[in-house]
Short mmCIF file of C-alpha atoms and ligand atoms in Angstrom, two decimals:
data_model
loop_
_atom_site.label_atom_id
_atom_site.label_comp_id
_atom_site.label_asym_id
_atom_site.label_seq_id
_atom_site.Cartn_x
_atom_site.Cartn_y
_atom_site.Cartn_z
CA MET A 23 -73.42 -76.46 168.81
CA GLU A 24 -73.36 -72.77 166.99
CA PHE A 25 -70.65 -70.19 167.18
CA ALA A 26 -68.78 -67.59 165.42
CA PHE A 27 -65.39 -66.33 165.65
CA ARG A 28 -62.79 -63.96 164.03
CA SER A 29 -59.36 -65.30 163.69
CA ARG A 30 -57.15 -64.61 160.61
CA ALA A 31 -60.39 -65.35 158.42
CA ASN A 32 -64.26 -64.81 159.43
CA THR A 33 -65.26 -68.27 160.50
CA PHE A 34 -68.58 -69.18 161.04
CA PHE A 35 -69.67 -72.77 162.34
CA GLY A 36 -72.97 -74.45 162.43
CA ALA A 37 -75.71 -76.08 161.07
CA GLY A 38 -77.41 -73.46 158.67
CA CYS A 39 -75.12 -70.94 158.86
CA VAL A 40 -74.67 -70.62 155.23
CA ARG A 41 -78.13 -69.23 154.71
CA GLY A 42 -77.90 -67.48 158.13
CA HIS A 43 -74.70 -65.51 157.67
CA ALA A 44 -75.61 -64.63 154.18
CA ALA A 45 -74.68 -60.97 155.22
CA ASP A 46 -71.08 -61.55 156.46
CA TRP A 47 -70.29 -63.48 153.18
CA ILE A 48 -72.43 -61.56 150.37
CA LEU A 49 -68.91 -59.15 150.08
CA GLY A 50 -69.36 -58.24 146.20
CA THR A 51 -72.31 -57.77 143.56
CA ARG A 52 -71.59 -60.61 141.11
CA ALA A 53 -70.61 -63.88 142.23
CA PHE A 54 -68.65 -66.75 140.71
CA VAL A 55 -69.05 -70.19 142.31
CA VAL A 56 -66.45 -72.97 141.99
CA THR A 57 -67.22 -76.65 142.92
CA GLY A 58 -66.19 -80.06 142.32
CA LYS A 59 -68.34 -82.28 139.83
CA SER A 60 -70.54 -83.49 142.49
CA SER A 61 -69.67 -82.31 146.04
CA GLY A 62 -71.67 -79.05 145.83
CA ARG A 63 -75.02 -80.82 144.73
CA LYS A 64 -74.87 -83.96 146.83
CA SER A 65 -73.64 -81.95 150.19
CA GLY A 66 -76.55 -79.53 149.89
CA ALA A 67 -74.24 -76.33 149.95
CA LEU A 68 -74.59 -75.47 146.13
CA ALA A 69 -78.43 -74.93 146.65
CA ASP A 70 -77.90 -72.87 149.84
CA VAL A 71 -75.45 -70.71 148.13
CA GLU A 72 -77.81 -70.20 145.52
CA ALA A 73 -80.75 -69.54 147.60
CA ALA A 74 -78.80 -67.09 149.48
CA LEU A 75 -77.66 -65.15 146.35
CA GLN A 76 -81.12 -65.10 144.75
CA ALA A 77 -82.62 -63.71 147.94
CA ASN A 78 -79.93 -61.27 148.13
CA GLY A 79 -80.70 -60.19 144.30
CA VAL A 80 -76.89 -61.05 143.31
CA PRO A 81 -76.34 -62.78 140.08
CA TYR A 82 -73.68 -65.48 139.77
CA GLY A 83 -71.75 -67.97 137.57
CA VAL A 84 -71.01 -71.75 138.36
CA PHE A 85 -68.47 -73.89 137.57
CA GLU A 86 -69.50 -77.47 138.63
CA GLY A 87 -66.07 -79.61 137.51
CA ILE A 88 -62.81 -79.15 139.29
CA GLY A 89 -61.07 -82.59 139.39
CA ASN A 90 -59.61 -84.12 142.43
CA ASN A 91 -55.84 -82.69 142.84
CA PRO A 92 -56.49 -79.72 140.44
CA THR A 93 -54.11 -78.27 138.18
CA LEU A 94 -52.98 -74.92 137.63
CA ASP A 95 -54.26 -75.30 133.95
CA GLN A 96 -57.93 -76.05 134.72
CA CYS A 97 -57.63 -73.15 137.19
CA ARG A 98 -56.53 -70.66 134.56
CA GLU A 99 -59.45 -72.03 132.50
CA VAL A 100 -61.93 -71.23 135.45
CA ALA A 101 -60.43 -67.93 136.49
CA ALA A 102 -61.43 -66.91 132.56
CA LEU A 103 -64.77 -67.92 132.90
CA ALA A 104 -65.10 -65.65 136.15
CA ARG A 105 -63.55 -62.79 134.52
CA GLU A 106 -66.05 -63.15 131.37
CA ALA A 107 -68.74 -63.22 133.93
CA ARG A 108 -67.28 -60.18 135.50
CA ALA A 109 -67.62 -61.53 138.83
CA ASP A 110 -66.20 -59.40 142.03
CA PHE A 111 -66.18 -62.35 144.49
CA ILE A 112 -65.53 -66.04 144.48
CA VAL A 113 -67.28 -68.67 146.32
CA GLY A 114 -65.63 -72.16 146.71
CA ILE A 115 -67.40 -75.30 147.40
CA GLY A 116 -66.43 -78.68 148.02
CA GLY A 117 -63.46 -80.39 149.42
CA GLY A 118 -59.75 -79.24 149.69
CA SER A 119 -59.40 -79.76 145.52
CA PRO A 120 -62.15 -77.10 144.58
CA LEU A 121 -61.29 -74.89 147.87
CA ASP A 122 -57.45 -74.83 147.00
CA ALA A 123 -58.60 -74.05 143.08
CA ALA A 124 -61.12 -71.41 143.88
CA LYS A 125 -57.78 -69.63 145.58
CA ALA A 126 -55.99 -69.76 142.53
CA VAL A 127 -59.39 -68.73 140.25
CA ALA A 128 -59.77 -65.79 142.81
CA VAL A 129 -56.01 -64.31 142.01
CA LEU A 130 -55.85 -65.39 138.24
CA ALA A 131 -59.71 -63.70 137.84
CA ALA A 132 -58.50 -60.47 139.08
CA GLU A 133 -54.80 -60.44 137.54
CA ASP A 134 -53.83 -63.09 134.44
CA ILE A 135 -50.19 -63.55 136.19
CA SER A 136 -47.62 -66.05 135.01
CA THR A 137 -46.93 -69.23 136.56
CA GLU A 138 -43.88 -68.00 138.05
CA GLN A 139 -45.24 -64.47 139.34
CA LEU A 140 -48.10 -66.55 141.29
CA TYR A 141 -45.60 -69.03 142.76
CA LYS A 142 -43.68 -65.81 143.70
CA ASN A 143 -46.81 -64.69 145.35
CA ALA A 144 -46.29 -61.70 143.32
CA TYR A 145 -50.17 -60.78 143.22
CA THR A 146 -51.33 -57.14 143.98
CA SER A 147 -55.34 -57.67 143.82
CA VAL A 148 -57.08 -61.03 144.86
CA LEU A 149 -60.96 -61.26 144.37
CA PRO A 150 -62.64 -61.68 148.12
CA LEU A 151 -63.01 -65.53 148.46
CA ILE A 152 -65.74 -67.29 150.49
CA ALA A 153 -64.85 -70.79 151.44
CA ILE A 154 -67.23 -73.66 152.27
CA PRO A 155 -65.89 -76.85 153.04
CA THR A 156 -67.92 -80.44 151.96
CA THR A 157 -65.40 -82.38 153.42
CA SER A 158 -63.87 -82.24 157.41
CA GLY A 159 -60.04 -82.83 156.26
CA THR A 160 -58.04 -79.96 154.80
CA GLY A 161 -58.95 -77.03 156.62
CA SER A 162 -58.41 -75.05 153.37
CA GLU A 163 -61.28 -72.88 154.35
CA VAL A 164 -59.11 -70.99 156.79
CA THR A 165 -55.66 -71.42 155.28
CA PRO A 166 -54.21 -69.27 152.69
CA TRP A 167 -52.63 -72.51 150.68
CA SER A 168 -53.45 -73.58 147.24
CA VAL A 169 -52.00 -77.09 146.39
CA LEU A 170 -52.03 -77.61 142.92
CA THR A 171 -50.67 -79.98 140.65
CA ARG A 172 -47.91 -78.80 138.24
CA THR A 173 -47.98 -81.17 135.34
CA ASP A 174 -44.64 -79.20 134.38
CA LEU A 175 -42.77 -80.02 137.40
CA GLN A 176 -44.62 -83.63 137.55
CA THR A 177 -45.81 -82.83 141.43
CA LYS A 178 -47.88 -80.41 143.52
CA ARG A 179 -46.69 -77.41 144.68
CA SER A 180 -48.34 -74.47 146.98
CA PHE A 181 -48.54 -70.74 146.97
CA GLY A 182 -50.41 -68.28 149.09
CA ASN A 183 -50.24 -65.62 151.45
CA GLU A 184 -52.43 -63.44 153.68
CA LYS A 185 -54.22 -62.31 150.23
CA THR A 186 -55.26 -65.62 149.55
CA LEU A 187 -56.68 -66.22 152.97
CA PRO A 188 -60.47 -66.70 152.19
CA ALA A 189 -62.56 -63.60 153.74
CA ALA A 190 -65.18 -65.69 155.03
CA ALA A 191 -65.21 -69.71 155.86
CA LEU A 192 -68.85 -71.14 156.44
CA LEU A 193 -68.54 -74.66 158.19
CA ASP A 194 -71.68 -76.56 158.21
CA PRO A 195 -71.22 -80.05 158.96
CA GLU A 196 -74.57 -81.35 157.67
CA TYR A 197 -72.62 -80.68 154.44
CA THR A 198 -70.76 -84.09 155.24
CA ARG A 199 -73.36 -86.50 155.50
CA SER A 200 -73.34 -87.41 151.82
CA LEU A 201 -69.59 -88.40 152.35
CA SER A 202 -68.99 -92.08 152.34
CA ARG A 203 -67.31 -93.84 155.03
CA ARG A 204 -64.06 -94.21 153.15
CA ILE A 205 -63.84 -90.79 152.29
CA THR A 206 -64.83 -89.33 155.97
CA LEU A 207 -61.98 -91.55 157.42
CA ASP A 208 -59.47 -90.63 154.72
CA THR A 209 -60.23 -86.66 154.89
CA ALA A 210 -60.36 -87.32 158.86
CA MET A 211 -56.93 -88.71 159.11
CA ASP A 212 -55.95 -85.65 156.93
CA ALA A 213 -57.09 -83.30 159.63
CA PHE A 214 -55.65 -85.31 162.47
CA THR A 215 -52.14 -85.23 160.71
CA HIS A 216 -52.27 -81.26 160.18
CA CYS A 217 -52.42 -81.23 164.01
CA LEU A 218 -49.94 -83.86 164.48
CA GLU A 219 -47.64 -82.24 162.18
CA SER A 220 -48.10 -78.50 163.42
CA LEU A 221 -47.06 -79.52 166.89
CA MET A 222 -44.03 -80.79 165.70
CA THR A 223 -42.85 -77.81 163.48
CA ASN A 224 -40.44 -75.41 164.08
CA LYS A 225 -43.28 -72.60 164.02
CA ALA A 226 -45.42 -74.16 166.84
CA THR A 227 -46.79 -71.24 169.21
CA PRO A 228 -48.62 -72.11 172.58
CA VAL A 229 -51.58 -70.95 170.31
CA THR A 230 -51.44 -73.36 167.43
CA ASP A 231 -50.21 -76.08 170.46
CA ALA A 232 -54.04 -75.10 172.12
CA TYR A 233 -55.62 -75.85 168.77
CA ASN A 234 -53.54 -78.93 167.67
CA TYR A 235 -53.69 -80.76 171.06
CA GLU A 236 -57.32 -80.06 171.56
CA GLY A 237 -57.88 -81.28 168.07
CA ILE A 238 -56.19 -84.64 168.60
CA ARG A 239 -58.23 -85.37 171.65
CA ARG A 240 -61.58 -84.57 170.13
CA PHE A 241 -60.02 -86.94 167.02
CA GLY A 242 -59.17 -89.63 169.65
CA ALA A 243 -62.82 -89.53 170.75
CA CYS A 244 -63.98 -90.17 167.10
CA LEU A 245 -61.67 -93.18 166.12
CA LEU A 246 -63.82 -95.68 167.22
CA ALA A 247 -66.91 -94.52 165.60
CA LEU A 248 -65.03 -93.95 162.61
CA GLU A 249 -63.67 -97.52 162.34
CA ARG A 250 -67.50 -98.83 163.01
CA GLY A 251 -68.72 -96.42 160.35
CA GLU A 252 -71.01 -94.72 162.91
CA LEU A 253 -70.27 -91.36 161.44
CA ASP A 254 -73.67 -89.35 162.13
CA GLY A 255 -72.62 -88.81 165.85
CA VAL A 256 -69.36 -87.60 164.62
CA ARG A 257 -69.23 -85.44 161.76
CA GLU A 258 -69.39 -82.23 163.78
CA GLU A 259 -66.70 -83.10 165.65
CA LEU A 260 -64.36 -84.01 162.77
CA MET A 261 -65.41 -80.77 161.11
CA LEU A 262 -64.11 -78.97 164.48
CA VAL A 263 -60.95 -80.87 164.00
CA SER A 264 -60.50 -80.02 160.37
CA LEU A 265 -61.02 -76.51 161.51
CA LEU A 266 -58.38 -76.67 164.29
CA GLY A 267 -56.13 -78.29 162.35
CA GLY A 268 -56.29 -75.39 159.20
CA MET A 269 -56.16 -72.51 161.92
CA SER A 270 -52.92 -74.15 163.12
CA ILE A 271 -51.06 -75.06 159.71
CA ALA A 272 -52.36 -71.47 158.25
CA HIS A 273 -49.61 -70.44 161.14
CA THR A 274 -47.23 -73.11 160.76
CA GLY A 275 -47.20 -74.80 157.88
CA THR A 276 -47.05 -79.05 157.52
CA THR A 277 -43.91 -80.86 157.92
CA LEU A 278 -42.16 -84.14 156.04
CA MET A 279 -45.13 -86.20 156.17
CA HIS A 280 -47.04 -83.95 153.64
CA GLY A 281 -44.15 -83.17 151.73
CA MET A 282 -43.43 -87.02 151.62
CA GLY A 283 -47.23 -87.65 150.60
CA TYR A 284 -47.03 -85.48 147.28
CA PRO A 285 -44.93 -87.86 145.19
CA LEU A 286 -46.98 -90.82 146.53
CA THR A 287 -50.51 -89.01 145.10
CA TYR A 288 -48.65 -87.85 141.72
CA TYR A 289 -46.67 -90.87 140.82
CA GLY A 290 -48.69 -93.70 142.84
CA GLY A 291 -52.61 -92.31 142.36
CA LEU A 292 -53.11 -92.20 146.16
CA THR A 293 -55.69 -89.65 147.73
CA HIS A 294 -54.18 -86.94 149.96
CA GLY A 295 -55.45 -88.78 153.02
CA GLU A 296 -53.82 -91.98 152.22
CA ALA A 297 -50.73 -90.76 150.96
CA ASN A 298 -50.25 -88.87 154.53
CA CYS A 299 -51.50 -92.11 156.21
CA ALA A 300 -48.73 -94.24 154.18
CA VAL A 301 -45.76 -92.25 155.71
CA LEU A 302 -47.66 -92.06 159.17
CA PRO A 303 -46.11 -94.74 160.97
CA ALA A 304 -42.53 -93.99 160.02
CA TYR A 305 -43.23 -90.76 161.15
CA LEU A 306 -44.27 -91.47 164.20
CA ALA A 307 -41.07 -93.20 164.84
CA LEU A 308 -39.15 -90.11 163.72
CA THR A 309 -41.09 -87.95 165.66
CA ALA A 310 -40.59 -90.26 168.91
CA ARG A 311 -36.81 -89.53 168.07
CA VAL A 312 -36.77 -85.68 167.25
CA GLN A 313 -39.71 -84.32 169.18
CA PRO A 314 -39.98 -87.13 171.83
CA GLU A 315 -41.85 -84.65 174.43
CA ARG A 316 -44.47 -83.40 172.00
CA HIS A 317 -44.67 -86.87 170.60
CA GLN A 318 -45.90 -88.08 174.02
CA HIS A 319 -48.07 -85.62 174.88
CA ALA A 320 -49.89 -85.77 171.45
CA LEU A 321 -50.09 -89.52 171.78
CA GLN A 322 -51.88 -88.95 175.36
CA ALA A 323 -54.30 -86.62 173.97
CA LEU A 324 -55.00 -89.27 171.42
CA GLY A 325 -55.88 -91.68 174.09
CA MET A 326 -53.83 -94.14 171.43
CA GLY A 327 -50.18 -95.48 171.52
CA ALA A 328 -47.83 -95.15 168.20
CA GLU A 329 -48.06 -99.00 167.62
CA GLU A 330 -51.79 -99.04 168.09
CA LEU A 331 -52.03 -96.00 165.73
CA SER A 332 -49.87 -97.47 162.96
CA ALA A 333 -51.87 -100.82 163.34
CA TYR A 334 -55.37 -98.69 163.35
CA VAL A 335 -54.34 -96.63 160.09
CA ARG A 336 -52.93 -100.07 158.00
CA ARG A 337 -56.11 -101.73 158.67
CA ASN A 338 -58.43 -99.14 157.88
CA ILE A 339 -56.34 -97.21 154.91
CA PRO A 340 -54.18 -100.41 154.02
CA LEU A 341 -51.14 -99.25 151.95
CA THR A 342 -51.31 -101.53 148.67
CA LEU A 343 -48.80 -99.14 146.69
CA ARG A 344 -45.11 -100.88 146.28
CA ILE A 345 -42.29 -98.51 145.06
CA THR A 346 -38.97 -99.32 143.69
CA GLU A 347 -35.53 -98.14 144.93
CA GLU A 348 -35.22 -95.68 141.95
CA GLN A 349 -38.72 -94.21 142.87
CA ILE A 350 -37.35 -93.88 146.70
CA ARG A 351 -34.60 -91.61 145.07
CA HIS A 352 -36.45 -89.62 142.87
CA PHE A 353 -39.61 -89.11 145.68
CA ALA A 354 -36.91 -87.90 148.20
CA LEU A 355 -35.44 -85.58 145.80
CA GLN A 356 -38.62 -84.20 145.22
CA THR A 357 -39.47 -83.94 149.04
CA MET A 358 -36.50 -82.06 149.52
CA LEU A 359 -37.85 -79.29 147.32
CA GLN A 360 -41.18 -78.90 149.32
CA SER A 361 -41.52 -75.80 151.81
CA SER A 362 -42.80 -78.09 154.10
CA THR A 363 -39.58 -80.10 154.45
CA ARG A 364 -38.22 -77.03 156.11
CA ASN A 365 -40.48 -76.76 158.67
CA MET A 366 -39.02 -79.62 160.46
CA PRO A 367 -37.23 -78.89 163.69
CA PHE A 368 -34.04 -80.20 162.06
CA SER A 369 -32.83 -79.98 158.57
CA PRO A 370 -33.41 -83.30 157.21
CA ASP A 371 -31.03 -84.23 154.39
CA GLN A 372 -32.46 -86.43 151.07
CA GLY A 373 -30.74 -89.61 152.99
CA ASP A 374 -33.04 -89.18 155.72
CA VAL A 375 -35.65 -88.76 153.52
CA GLU A 376 -34.96 -91.95 151.59
CA THR A 377 -34.60 -93.83 154.80
CA LEU A 378 -38.06 -92.62 155.76
CA TYR A 379 -39.39 -94.01 152.66
CA ARG A 380 -37.86 -97.40 153.40
CA ALA A 381 -38.98 -97.57 156.70
CA ALA A 382 -42.84 -96.22 155.86
CA PHE A 383 -42.97 -99.29 152.94
CA ASP A 384 -41.26 -101.66 154.87
CA MET A 385 -43.78 -101.26 158.02
CA ALA A 386 -46.44 -101.70 155.48
CA ILE A 387 -44.61 -104.91 154.68
CA SER A 388 -44.40 -106.69 157.82
P1 NAP B 2 -61.47 -83.60 147.53
O1 NAP B 2 -60.02 -84.14 146.27
O2 NAP B 2 -61.39 -82.22 147.49
O3 NAP B 2 -62.67 -84.28 147.45
C1 NAP B 2 -62.38 -86.10 147.24
C2 NAP B 2 -63.64 -86.88 147.05
O4 NAP B 2 -64.61 -86.39 147.87
C3 NAP B 2 -64.26 -85.73 145.66
O5 NAP B 2 -64.58 -86.98 144.70
C4 NAP B 2 -65.28 -84.99 145.99
O6 NAP B 2 -66.26 -85.34 144.79
C5 NAP B 2 -66.13 -85.89 147.20
N1 NAP B 2 -66.67 -85.17 148.13
C6 NAP B 2 -66.67 -83.87 148.53
N2 NAP B 2 -67.43 -83.43 149.48
C7 NAP B 2 -68.21 -84.24 149.32
C8 NAP B 2 -69.74 -84.42 150.09
N3 NAP B 2 -70.05 -83.57 151.18
N4 NAP B 2 -70.64 -85.46 149.52
C9 NAP B 2 -69.81 -86.52 148.98
N5 NAP B 2 -68.72 -86.44 147.95
C10 NAP B 2 -68.14 -85.44 148.54
O7 NAP B 2 -60.59 -84.25 148.83
P2 NAP B 2 -59.85 -83.62 150.35
O8 NAP B 2 -59.54 -84.33 150.62
O9 NAP B 2 -61.37 -82.54 150.88
O10 NAP B 2 -58.86 -82.70 149.68
C11 NAP B 2 -57.65 -82.97 148.83
C12 NAP B 2 -56.94 -81.64 148.41
O11 NAP B 2 -56.83 -80.48 149.13
C13 NAP B 2 -55.54 -82.34 147.76
O12 NAP B 2 -55.54 -81.88 146.57
C14 NAP B 2 -54.66 -81.65 148.83
O13 NAP B 2 -53.20 -81.34 148.45
C15 NAP B 2 -55.37 -80.47 149.05
N6 NAP B 2 -54.96 -79.67 150.78
C16 NAP B 2 -55.33 -78.48 150.72
C17 NAP B 2 -54.97 -77.89 152.33
C18 NAP B 2 -54.81 -76.61 152.54
O14 NAP B 2 -54.44 -75.94 153.32
N7 NAP B 2 -55.06 -75.61 151.34
C19 NAP B 2 -54.30 -78.92 153.12
C20 NAP B 2 -54.53 -79.98 153.01
C21 NAP B 2 -54.82 -80.71 151.46
P3 NAP B 2 -66.26 -84.26 143.67
O15 NAP B 2 -64.90 -84.26 142.99
O16 NAP B 2 -67.40 -84.98 142.53
O17 NAP B 2 -67.12 -83.05 143.98
ZN1 ZN B 3 -53.34 -82.11 154.18
#
């Protein structure tokens, strides 16, 4: 499959799209590439980007070392390198972590602004950003959001607006062949939760609904192969699910499941996908109550009931973390401060969130 379309970011999908569409993404005279410790190389994306830049005579620098759940501090250091290299555009390669870091680098390399200004989206110029995902999960390549770890606040926080939306997104499913089964599953669950949560937001539109039901339907067709580890046949589909979810949350944002997941990542060390899956069974019980029609249509599209889906998640991504009552109160307070909490179709209070955390962890034990 191969196609190109333009929504808010110029998006190119298909094997070989990085080299094939070089003219569409080489948007400056000096590039700075931001990637993870190994994802750029293992996926083959870094080699393709370097080949395209060299073929077009564009000098470039590379930073290969963005960590998982990247910190704002690291992004500031990398932005200083990009400034020194006098880069006029940024290429992000990797999972959500390097792509989100690349967005912060694109802002901070253009203007070394304070953290407060950054989180108010008070930037005027941002270097053009090209985003090349190597996981099928976050959809960060088509969203404006940059989710960074804030050690000062002891949590993760996002910033972003139309200026941090990548100028081009290049999605080549071949880059995900080097992913392990576990990371494939973990990131695919993230893509699915984007579609599910976007449907439940108070910002859903008929267009995002169409993306989301289609994403969920395609994801449902991959569940068996994912569980069996027969991944090569579903890599293309999973990247499409990730794209559809990303295009939707770019418009709607996520909801409580993501908001509740961030403390589980920060304090509990769960990956982003694991954190969402920890909350998913309790979230499904909530959506059955507050959005019954959408809940039912989503599960119909998936081809699986809520109990079956919860069992699938617990079987494939077991929740071994345990949390105390004190942590529940603390995590609920943190969740209340997340913007995603305000996207729910009702206004949850701290007690509601505490109840959901208890339900999620009780459901893991029973
Ligand atoms: P990730 O943290 O980017 O990567 C997870 C692991 O996968 C890393 O160890 C990475 O290796 C490895 N990896 C990535 N691609 C690979 C490949 N092709 N082959 C082999 N290994 C590969 O995971 P992610 O789930 O994609 O991103 C999670 C982050 O995105 C979180 O910080 C989350 O908050 C954020 N997020 C952002 C949005 C958004 O809209 N911006 C939405 C959802 C989530 P290396 O580290 O060695 O490179
Ligand atoms: Zn996510």
